[in-house]
Amino acid sequence: MRPLTEEETKIFFKKLAEYIGSNIKKLLERPDDQYCFRLHRTRVYYVSEKIMKQATNTGRKKLASLGVCFGKFTKTGNFRLSITSLDYLAQYAIYRVWIKPSAELSFLYGNHVLKAGLGRITDSTPQYQGVVVYSMSDIPLGFGRTAKSTQECRKLDSEQIVCFHQSDIGEYLRDESKMF
Amino acid sequence: MDVSSILNKAEKKPLHIPEKNDDLQYDIGNLTTLDSLSINSEEFLKDVDNNIKDLTRDNAQLLINKLFQIEGELTDTGVVIQLPDPTTKIPREKPVPEEKPLTKWEKFAREKGIKKRKKSRKVWDQNKQQWGYRSGYGKANNEMDEVIIEDKGEIEAEDPFLQRKQNKQKRIQQQKKNELMNIARSKNGKVAKQTERVIEDLSKQAGKRLTRKQRLQKMFRVVQQSTASHGLFDKRVKNEPKVKLSKKQQFNSVTEPDLKNETKNHLDVLDRILDHTDVSINLEKAINQFKDTIDDADIKPKQQKKKSKSRKPRKPKKKK
C-alpha cells in the first residue's frame, strides 16, 4: 500500500473525470473525515485516514483489501474503473442514463443498452461520454459510455445501441472469484 | 635411364593420343582440364555410363600427355617435373585477415609520412670493446652495467644508481601504459567516443562544462552499466569502484502520511486535467436551449443566440 505518484494520479483522475468531472474535488475534500487514495497491488482504494493508518500495520503480502476499490491499473499503465466504485460514481455522476424495467435484466447480464430499453438520458450528453446507468427507480445498475449523443438518440431505431456496457452490478455474481 | 628416348619412341606410336580434337582448357598447376564442348547430347544419352568413362579416359590421357611434355629432372625416386603456377582462381576458404589496428605512433607516423629506417641489429660497445645487440638482454652500451658514474657536475640525485633504476622503471611503466592505451583505443574506441559525446552533450545541456576528470568519471559510470546485467557480472579492474545502480523510485511515506499536502497535490493535478477537458461553452446545450425557446415563444433568433451562448454549461440537468 502506498500513495499514488503524480503520474498515476493523473491517469486515474483522467478516467474518473470522464464520469464525475470536477466532482472528484468532493471526494478529496469531505466535511466528515479526511479521505485519500491508496495504491495496493495495482488497485486503487478510496480510504478514510483512520482505516488507512490501521492498514499500515498489516504487511503488504497479507493485506487483502482496504476501503473501497475504485479500479486497477492495467499492465500497460491504463486505469480501469471497477464496479465497486459505483457507489461514488452514482453519487456524483454528471451524465446519467435510465433504463426501462424490461431492459434491466439484459443490462445486468452484460449487454449494451439498446434504444428500446432507454428510459431517460441526461440532456445534451455528448457521444462516447462516460455515463452511470440507473433503473427507473433510480437504483444505480452500472456504468458505460454513450454510443450516440442525446441529439442523435432521438432519431435512432429501437434495435440500435445507445450506451455501451462497461460494468454492471451483475458482476458481483458473475465475476465473484476474480473481483477481489 | 634416359626417359626422353623412351618418350620419343612412344611419340612415334601415337597410341596414347585419343581420337578427338584437343580443345580442352588446361590448368596444369592444379592438374585439371576443363572440357566444355565434346558432348553430342543424343548419342551421349544412349549410353551415359560408358560415354562418361570414355570421355574421362580420353581427357585424362590428354592431361597426362601435357604433363609429359614438361621437361623433367631425373632424381633418385624417378623423373620429377615442376608444375607451373595454377591459373584457375579459386575463392579463398577463410576471410581476408583484418588489418591490425594502428598504434598511436603508427597513426602519427603515417600522417606525417615518417618511414621506418633500417637499423643494424648489432652495435659496437666501446666499454666492452665488442659488438653487442642494440636491445634486449646483455645489450651493448647498457648504462645499467656501468659500475662507476663520472660526476661531471650534473648529478643532482643522492644515489645516481638508484635514480637510473627508477628512471628505467618509469620508462617501462610508461611503455606498458601506452600499450594498454593502444589496445583500448583499438577495441572500444568507437564506444568510448560515442559515450564521450553523449556525456558532453548532457553536460552542455545542463549548462555545465565538466573537467576532464569529471567527464571520465561520468563516462566510467555509464560504461559500467552498459551491459545486459548492468555490469553485475563484469570482470572488475583492480580498485574499481562499485557499480551504483540508479536510485529506486521514492514514494511518499506510507506510515507517516502528510494527507493535507497529498490532497493539495491531488487537487492541483485535477485542476490541470479539468483545464484540458472542460470546454467553457457547451455548444450542444446552448443550441438545444435556443431551439426550445424558439418553440416556446416567437423571439427573434439573433438576440436569443447571444443570450444562450453566454450561459455557462455543465449544470447537471436530469431531464430529457
Coordinates of C-alpha atoms in Angstrom, one line a residue:
Chain A
M1 CA 0.0 0.0 0.0
R2 CA 1.3 3.4 -0.9
P3 CA 0.2 6.8 -2.1
L4 CA -0.2 7.4 -5.8
T5 CA 2.6 9.0 -7.7
E6 CA 1.8 12.1 -9.7
E7 CA 1.7 10.2 -13.0
E8 CA -0.6 7.6 -11.6
T9 CA -2.9 10.3 -10.1
K10 CA -3.1 11.9 -13.5
I11 CA -4.1 8.7 -15.3
F12 CA -6.6 7.8 -12.5
F13 CA -8.2 11.2 -12.3
K14 CA -8.5 11.5 -16.1
K15 CA -10.5 8.3 -16.2
L16 CA -12.6 9.3 -13.1
A17 CA -13.3 12.7 -14.5
E18 CA -14.9 11.2 -17.5
Y19 CA -17.7 10.1 -15.2
I20 CA -17.9 12.6 -12.4
G21 CA -15.9 15.5 -13.8
S22 CA -14.9 18.1 -11.2
N23 CA -16.9 16.3 -8.5
I24 CA -13.6 14.5 -7.7
K25 CA -13.0 17.5 -5.5
K26 CA -15.9 16.4 -3.4
L27 CA -14.2 13.0 -2.9
L28 CA -11.0 14.7 -1.8
E29 CA -12.4 17.4 0.5
R30 CA -15.1 15.8 2.6
P31 CA -16.6 17.6 5.6
D32 CA -16.9 14.4 7.7
D33 CA -13.4 12.9 7.5
Q34 CA -10.1 13.0 5.7
Y35 CA -10.1 10.5 2.8
C36 CA -7.3 9.5 0.5
F37 CA -6.5 7.3 -2.4
R38 CA -4.1 4.4 -1.8
L39 CA -2.5 2.0 -4.3
H40 CA -2.2 -1.6 -3.3
R41 CA -1.1 -4.3 -5.8
T42 CA -2.1 -2.2 -8.8
R43 CA -5.5 -1.5 -7.3
V44 CA -6.6 2.0 -6.2
Y45 CA -8.6 2.2 -2.9
Y46 CA -10.5 5.1 -1.5
V47 CA -9.9 5.0 2.2
S48 CA -10.6 7.1 5.3
E49 CA -7.5 8.2 7.1
K50 CA -8.3 6.1 10.1
I51 CA -8.6 2.8 8.2
M52 CA -5.5 3.7 6.1
K53 CA -3.5 4.2 9.3
Q54 CA -4.7 0.9 10.7
A55 CA -3.8 -0.8 7.5
T56 CA -0.2 0.3 7.7
N57 CA 0.2 -2.3 10.5
T58 CA -0.6 -5.1 8.0
G59 CA 2.2 -6.4 5.8
R60 CA 1.9 -5.9 2.0
K61 CA 1.6 -9.6 1.4
K62 CA -1.1 -10.1 3.9
L63 CA -3.2 -7.1 3.2
A64 CA -6.1 -8.2 1.0
S65 CA -8.1 -5.0 0.7
L66 CA -8.9 -1.7 2.4
G67 CA -11.6 0.9 1.9
V68 CA -13.4 1.0 -1.4
C69 CA -11.7 -0.3 -4.5
F70 CA -12.0 2.2 -7.4
G71 CA -10.3 0.1 -10.0
K72 CA -6.9 -1.1 -11.1
F73 CA -4.0 -0.1 -13.3
T74 CA -3.5 -2.4 -16.2
K75 CA -0.1 -3.7 -17.1
T76 CA 0.1 -1.2 -19.9
G77 CA -0.4 1.6 -17.4
N78 CA -4.0 2.5 -18.1
F79 CA -6.7 2.6 -15.5
R80 CA -9.9 0.5 -15.4
L81 CA -12.7 1.5 -13.1
S82 CA -14.4 -1.4 -11.4
I83 CA -18.0 -1.9 -10.4
T84 CA -17.1 -1.4 -6.7
S85 CA -16.6 2.3 -7.4
L86 CA -20.3 2.5 -8.5
D87 CA -21.4 4.0 -5.1
Y88 CA -19.3 7.1 -5.6
L89 CA -19.8 7.3 -9.4
A90 CA -23.6 7.2 -8.9
Q91 CA -23.5 9.9 -6.3
Y92 CA -21.5 12.4 -8.4
A93 CA -22.2 11.3 -11.9
I94 CA -22.7 14.2 -14.3
Y95 CA -24.3 12.3 -17.2
R96 CA -26.8 9.6 -16.4
V97 CA -28.9 7.0 -18.3
W98 CA -32.1 5.5 -17.0
I99 CA -33.3 2.2 -18.4
K100 CA -36.7 0.7 -18.6
P101 CA -37.6 -2.3 -16.3
S102 CA -37.8 -4.6 -19.3
A103 CA -34.1 -3.8 -20.3
E104 CA -32.7 -4.1 -16.7
L105 CA -32.1 -7.8 -16.8
S106 CA -30.4 -7.6 -20.2
F107 CA -28.1 -4.9 -19.0
L108 CA -27.3 -6.8 -15.8
Y109 CA -26.2 -9.8 -17.9
G110 CA -23.6 -7.6 -19.5
N111 CA -25.4 -6.4 -22.7
H112 CA -25.3 -2.9 -24.2
V113 CA -28.3 -0.7 -23.7
L114 CA -30.5 -0.5 -26.8
K115 CA -32.7 2.4 -27.8
A116 CA -35.8 0.2 -27.0
G117 CA -34.6 -0.1 -23.4
L118 CA -33.7 3.6 -22.9
G119 CA -35.9 5.3 -20.4
R120 CA -34.3 8.7 -19.9
I121 CA -31.0 10.3 -20.6
T122 CA -29.4 13.4 -19.4
D123 CA -29.9 16.3 -21.7
S124 CA -27.0 17.2 -24.0
T125 CA -24.9 14.1 -23.3
P126 CA -22.1 14.0 -25.8
Q127 CA -21.1 11.0 -27.8
Y128 CA -18.8 8.5 -26.1
Q129 CA -19.3 10.2 -22.7
G130 CA -18.9 8.1 -19.6
V131 CA -22.3 7.7 -18.0
V132 CA -23.8 5.9 -15.0
V133 CA -26.8 3.6 -15.7
Y134 CA -29.8 3.7 -13.4
S135 CA -33.0 1.7 -13.2
M136 CA -36.2 3.9 -13.5
S137 CA -36.5 3.7 -9.7
D138 CA -33.0 5.5 -9.5
I139 CA -31.1 2.4 -8.4
P140 CA -27.6 2.5 -9.9
L141 CA -27.0 -0.6 -12.1
G142 CA -23.6 0.0 -13.6
F143 CA -21.8 2.4 -15.9
G144 CA -20.8 2.6 -19.6
R145 CA -20.3 5.0 -22.4
T146 CA -22.8 6.6 -24.7
A147 CA -22.7 5.3 -28.3
K148 CA -24.6 8.4 -29.5
S149 CA -25.3 11.8 -28.3
T150 CA -28.7 12.7 -26.8
Q151 CA -29.5 14.6 -30.0
E152 CA -28.8 11.6 -32.2
C153 CA -30.6 9.2 -29.8
R154 CA -33.9 10.7 -30.7
K155 CA -33.6 9.5 -34.3
L156 CA -32.3 6.0 -33.6
D157 CA -34.1 2.7 -34.4
S158 CA -35.2 0.7 -31.4
E159 CA -32.5 -2.0 -32.1
Q160 CA -29.6 0.3 -32.1
I161 CA -27.1 0.7 -29.2
V162 CA -27.5 3.8 -27.1
C163 CA -25.0 3.1 -24.4
F164 CA -22.0 0.7 -24.4
H165 CA -21.9 -1.6 -21.4
Q166 CA -18.7 -1.3 -19.3
S167 CA -19.6 -2.7 -15.9
D168 CA -22.7 -3.7 -14.0
I169 CA -23.7 -5.0 -10.6
G170 CA -24.3 -8.4 -12.1
E171 CA -20.5 -8.8 -11.9
Y172 CA -20.7 -9.3 -8.2
L173 CA -22.2 -12.7 -9.1
R174 CA -20.6 -13.4 -12.5
D175 CA -17.0 -12.5 -11.6
E176 CA -17.1 -13.1 -7.9
S177 CA -14.0 -15.2 -7.9
K178 CA -11.9 -12.7 -10.0
M179 CA -13.1 -9.5 -8.4
F180 CA -11.0 -9.2 -5.3
Chain B
M1 CA 67.9 -44.5 -67.6
D2 CA 67.1 -42.0 -70.3
V3 CA 63.4 -41.3 -70.2
S4 CA 63.4 -38.9 -73.1
S5 CA 64.5 -41.6 -75.5
I6 CA 61.5 -43.8 -74.4
L7 CA 59.3 -40.8 -74.7
N8 CA 60.5 -40.2 -78.2
K9 CA 59.8 -43.8 -79.1
A10 CA 56.4 -43.6 -77.6
E11 CA 55.6 -40.5 -79.6
K12 CA 56.2 -42.3 -82.8
K13 CA 53.4 -44.7 -81.9
P14 CA 50.6 -42.4 -81.3
L15 CA 48.5 -44.9 -79.3
H16 CA 48.2 -42.7 -76.4
I17 CA 46.7 -39.8 -78.4
P18 CA 43.0 -40.1 -78.3
E19 CA 40.9 -39.6 -81.5
K20 CA 39.5 -36.2 -80.6
N21 CA 40.2 -32.6 -81.0
D22 CA 42.3 -31.2 -78.3
D23 CA 40.1 -28.3 -77.4
L24 CA 40.4 -28.6 -73.6
Q25 CA 41.3 -25.8 -71.2
Y26 CA 44.3 -26.8 -69.1
D27 CA 45.3 -25.7 -65.7
I28 CA 48.4 -27.8 -65.2
G29 CA 49.2 -26.2 -61.9
N30 CA 46.1 -27.7 -60.4
L31 CA 46.3 -30.9 -62.6
T32 CA 43.0 -30.0 -64.1
T33 CA 41.4 -29.8 -67.5
L34 CA 38.0 -28.5 -68.4
D35 CA 36.1 -30.0 -71.4
S36 CA 33.2 -27.8 -72.3
L37 CA 32.5 -28.8 -75.9
S38 CA 32.6 -32.5 -76.5
I39 CA 29.2 -33.8 -75.7
N40 CA 26.9 -34.9 -78.5
S41 CA 23.8 -35.0 -76.4
E42 CA 21.7 -37.5 -78.4
E43 CA 24.4 -40.1 -78.6
F44 CA 25.7 -39.3 -75.2
L45 CA 22.3 -40.1 -73.6
K46 CA 22.1 -43.5 -75.3
D47 CA 24.7 -45.0 -73.0
V48 CA 25.6 -42.4 -70.4
D49 CA 27.9 -44.6 -68.2
N50 CA 30.2 -45.8 -70.9
N51 CA 30.3 -42.4 -72.7
I52 CA 31.4 -40.7 -69.5
K53 CA 34.0 -43.3 -68.9
D54 CA 35.4 -42.9 -72.5
L55 CA 35.3 -39.2 -72.3
T56 CA 37.1 -39.1 -69.0
R57 CA 39.7 -41.6 -70.1
D58 CA 40.5 -39.5 -73.2
N59 CA 40.7 -36.3 -71.4
A60 CA 42.8 -37.7 -68.6
Q61 CA 45.1 -39.1 -71.3
L62 CA 45.3 -35.6 -72.9
L63 CA 46.2 -34.1 -69.5
I64 CA 48.9 -36.7 -68.8
N65 CA 50.3 -36.1 -72.3
K66 CA 50.7 -32.4 -71.4
L67 CA 52.5 -33.4 -68.2
F68 CA 54.9 -35.5 -70.1
Q69 CA 55.7 -32.5 -72.4
I70 CA 57.1 -30.6 -69.5
E71 CA 60.8 -31.2 -69.2
G72 CA 61.6 -33.1 -66.0
E73 CA 64.6 -33.7 -63.8
L74 CA 65.9 -37.2 -63.0
T75 CA 66.3 -37.9 -59.3
D76 CA 66.7 -41.0 -57.2
T77 CA 63.0 -41.5 -57.0
G78 CA 62.4 -41.1 -60.7
V79 CA 61.6 -38.2 -63.0
V80 CA 60.3 -35.2 -61.3
I81 CA 58.7 -32.2 -63.0
Q82 CA 58.0 -28.8 -61.8
L83 CA 54.3 -27.8 -62.3
P84 CA 53.6 -24.3 -63.5
D85 CA 51.6 -21.9 -61.3
P86 CA 47.9 -22.6 -61.1
T87 CA 45.8 -20.4 -63.4
T88 CA 42.3 -21.1 -62.1
K89 CA 41.2 -18.6 -59.5
I90 CA 39.7 -20.4 -56.5
P91 CA 37.9 -18.4 -53.8
R92 CA 39.8 -18.4 -50.5
E93 CA 38.4 -20.6 -47.8
K94 CA 38.9 -18.1 -44.9
P95 CA 38.0 -14.4 -44.9
V96 CA 40.8 -11.9 -45.6
P97 CA 42.6 -11.2 -42.3
E98 CA 41.7 -7.9 -40.7
E99 CA 44.2 -5.2 -40.7
K100 CA 45.9 -4.7 -37.4
P101 CA 44.8 -1.5 -35.7
L102 CA 47.4 1.2 -35.8
T103 CA 49.1 2.3 -32.6
K104 CA 49.1 6.0 -31.8
W105 CA 52.7 6.4 -33.0
E106 CA 52.0 4.4 -36.2
K107 CA 49.0 6.6 -36.9
F108 CA 51.0 9.7 -36.3
A109 CA 53.9 8.5 -38.4
R110 CA 51.6 7.7 -41.3
E111 CA 50.1 11.2 -41.2
K112 CA 53.5 12.8 -41.1
G113 CA 54.9 10.5 -43.7
I114 CA 57.6 9.2 -41.3
K115 CA 59.1 6.0 -42.6
K116 CA 61.0 3.3 -40.6
R117 CA 64.7 3.3 -41.2
K118 CA 66.5 0.0 -41.1
K119 CA 69.0 -0.1 -38.2
S120 CA 71.7 -2.7 -37.8
R121 CA 70.9 -5.4 -35.3
K122 CA 74.3 -5.1 -33.6
V123 CA 76.2 -2.0 -32.4
W124 CA 79.8 -1.5 -31.2
D125 CA 80.2 -1.4 -27.4
Q126 CA 83.1 1.0 -26.6
N127 CA 83.4 -0.2 -23.0
K128 CA 83.4 -3.9 -23.7
Q129 CA 85.3 -3.4 -26.9
Q130 CA 83.0 -5.8 -28.8
W131 CA 79.8 -5.9 -30.9
G132 CA 76.6 -6.3 -28.9
Y133 CA 72.9 -6.3 -29.6
R134 CA 71.2 -3.0 -29.8
S135 CA 68.5 -4.0 -27.4
G136 CA 67.5 -6.9 -25.2
Y137 CA 69.4 -9.0 -22.6
G138 CA 73.1 -8.1 -22.4
K139 CA 72.7 -5.3 -24.9
A140 CA 75.6 -3.0 -25.9
N141 CA 76.1 0.4 -24.2
N142 CA 73.8 -0.5 -21.3
E143 CA 74.1 2.3 -18.8
M144 CA 72.9 0.0 -16.1
D145 CA 76.1 -2.0 -16.5
E146 CA 78.3 0.9 -15.6
V147 CA 80.0 0.4 -12.3
I148 CA 81.3 3.9 -12.0
I149 CA 79.4 7.0 -12.9
E150 CA 81.6 10.0 -13.6
D151 CA 80.5 13.2 -11.8
K152 CA 80.6 16.0 -14.4
G153 CA 78.7 18.3 -12.0
E154 CA 75.4 17.3 -13.5
I155 CA 74.3 14.7 -11.0
E156 CA 71.6 16.0 -8.7
A157 CA 70.3 12.9 -7.2
E158 CA 71.7 11.4 -4.0
D159 CA 72.1 8.0 -5.4
P160 CA 72.6 8.2 -9.2
F161 CA 72.5 4.4 -9.5
L162 CA 69.1 4.3 -7.8
Q163 CA 67.9 7.1 -9.9
R164 CA 68.9 5.2 -13.1
K165 CA 66.9 2.2 -11.8
Q166 CA 63.9 4.4 -11.1
N167 CA 64.1 6.1 -14.4
K168 CA 64.1 2.7 -16.1
Q169 CA 61.1 1.6 -14.1
K170 CA 59.3 4.8 -15.1
R171 CA 60.0 4.2 -18.8
I172 CA 58.8 0.6 -18.5
Q173 CA 55.6 1.7 -16.8
Q174 CA 55.0 4.4 -19.5
Q175 CA 55.5 1.9 -22.2
K176 CA 53.0 -0.5 -20.6
K177 CA 50.5 2.3 -20.3
N178 CA 51.0 3.2 -23.9
E179 CA 50.4 -0.4 -25.0
L180 CA 47.3 -0.6 -22.9
M181 CA 46.0 2.6 -24.3
N182 CA 46.6 1.4 -27.8
I183 CA 44.6 -1.7 -27.1
A184 CA 41.8 0.2 -25.5
R185 CA 41.8 2.7 -28.4
S186 CA 41.6 -0.1 -31.0
K187 CA 39.0 -2.2 -29.1
N188 CA 36.4 0.2 -27.8
G189 CA 37.5 3.4 -29.5
K190 CA 34.1 3.7 -31.1
V191 CA 32.1 3.0 -28.0
A192 CA 34.2 5.3 -25.9
K193 CA 33.9 8.1 -28.3
Q194 CA 30.2 7.7 -28.6
T195 CA 29.8 7.7 -24.8
E196 CA 32.0 10.6 -24.5
R197 CA 29.9 12.5 -27.0
V198 CA 26.7 11.7 -25.2
I199 CA 28.2 12.9 -21.9
E200 CA 29.5 16.0 -23.5
D201 CA 26.0 16.8 -24.8
L202 CA 24.4 16.1 -21.5
S203 CA 26.8 18.4 -19.7
K204 CA 26.3 21.1 -22.3
Q205 CA 22.5 20.8 -21.8
A206 CA 22.9 21.2 -18.1
G207 CA 24.9 24.3 -18.8
K208 CA 28.0 23.0 -17.2
R209 CA 31.4 22.4 -18.6
L210 CA 32.9 19.4 -17.0
T211 CA 36.6 18.9 -16.3
R212 CA 38.3 16.0 -18.0
K213 CA 38.3 14.1 -14.7
Q214 CA 34.6 14.6 -14.1
R215 CA 33.9 13.6 -17.7
L216 CA 35.9 10.5 -17.4
Q217 CA 34.2 9.6 -14.1
K218 CA 30.8 10.1 -15.6
M219 CA 31.7 8.1 -18.7
F220 CA 33.0 5.4 -16.4
R221 CA 29.7 5.2 -14.6
V222 CA 27.8 4.9 -17.9
V223 CA 30.1 2.3 -19.3
Q224 CA 30.0 0.3 -16.1
Q225 CA 26.2 -0.2 -16.5
S226 CA 26.2 -0.7 -20.2
T227 CA 25.9 -4.5 -20.3
A228 CA 22.7 -6.5 -20.1
S229 CA 23.3 -7.2 -16.4
H230 CA 24.1 -3.5 -15.6
G231 CA 27.7 -4.6 -15.0
L232 CA 26.8 -7.2 -12.4
F233 CA 28.8 -10.0 -13.9
D234 CA 31.6 -7.9 -15.5
K235 CA 35.2 -8.6 -14.6
R236 CA 36.3 -5.9 -12.2
V237 CA 39.5 -3.9 -12.7
K238 CA 41.6 -3.5 -9.6
N239 CA 40.3 -0.8 -7.3
E240 CA 37.3 -0.3 -9.4
P241 CA 34.5 1.5 -7.5
K242 CA 31.3 -0.5 -7.0
V243 CA 28.5 -0.1 -9.6
K244 CA 25.8 2.1 -8.3
L245 CA 22.5 1.4 -9.9
S246 CA 20.2 4.3 -10.4
K247 CA 18.1 5.3 -7.4
K248 CA 14.9 3.4 -6.6
Q249 CA 11.8 5.5 -7.0
Q250 CA 10.9 7.1 -3.7
F251 CA 7.2 7.2 -2.8
N252 CA 5.7 9.4 -0.2
S253 CA 5.7 7.9 3.2
V254 CA 3.0 5.3 3.9
T255 CA 3.3 5.2 7.7
E256 CA 3.6 9.0 8.3
P257 CA 1.5 10.4 5.5
D258 CA 1.1 14.1 5.0
L259 CA -2.6 13.9 3.9
K260 CA -3.2 17.6 3.6
N261 CA -0.3 18.0 1.3
E262 CA -1.3 14.9 -0.6
T263 CA -4.8 16.2 -1.1
K264 CA -3.4 19.6 -2.3
N265 CA -1.3 17.8 -4.8
H266 CA -4.2 15.8 -6.0
L267 CA -6.3 18.9 -6.4
D268 CA -3.5 20.5 -8.4
V269 CA -3.4 17.5 -10.7
L270 CA -7.2 17.6 -11.0
D271 CA -7.1 21.3 -12.0
R272 CA -4.7 20.6 -14.7
I273 CA -6.8 17.8 -16.1
L274 CA -10.0 19.7 -16.0
D275 CA -8.4 22.7 -17.7
H276 CA -7.8 20.4 -20.6
T277 CA -11.1 18.6 -20.7
D278 CA -13.6 21.3 -19.8
V279 CA -14.8 23.4 -22.7
S280 CA -16.1 26.7 -21.4
I281 CA -19.1 26.7 -23.8
N282 CA -21.2 23.6 -24.3
L283 CA -22.3 24.3 -27.8
E284 CA -24.9 21.5 -28.0
K285 CA -26.6 22.5 -24.8
A286 CA -26.7 26.1 -26.0
I287 CA -28.2 25.1 -29.3
N288 CA -30.8 22.9 -27.6
Q289 CA -31.9 25.7 -25.3
F290 CA -32.0 28.1 -28.2
K291 CA -34.3 25.7 -30.1
D292 CA -36.5 25.1 -27.1
T293 CA -37.1 28.8 -26.6
I294 CA -37.9 29.2 -30.3
D295 CA -40.5 26.6 -30.0
D296 CA -41.9 28.2 -26.9
A297 CA -42.2 31.7 -28.0
D298 CA -41.6 33.7 -31.1
I299 CA -38.5 35.6 -30.3
K300 CA -36.0 36.8 -32.9
P301 CA -33.3 34.2 -33.1
K302 CA -30.4 36.6 -33.3
Q303 CA -31.0 38.1 -29.9
Q304 CA -31.6 34.8 -28.4
K305 CA -28.5 33.2 -29.7
K306 CA -26.3 35.7 -27.9
K307 CA -28.1 35.1 -24.7
S308 CA -27.8 31.4 -24.8
K309 CA -24.2 31.4 -25.7
S310 CA -23.3 33.4 -22.7
R311 CA -24.8 30.9 -20.4
K312 CA -22.4 28.5 -18.6
P313 CA -22.8 24.8 -19.2
R314 CA -22.2 21.7 -17.0
K315 CA -25.2 22.3 -14.7
P316 CA -26.5 18.8 -14.4
K317 CA -30.0 18.6 -15.6
K318 CA -31.6 15.3 -15.3
K319 CA -34.3 15.7 -17.9
K320 CA -34.7 14.7 -21.4

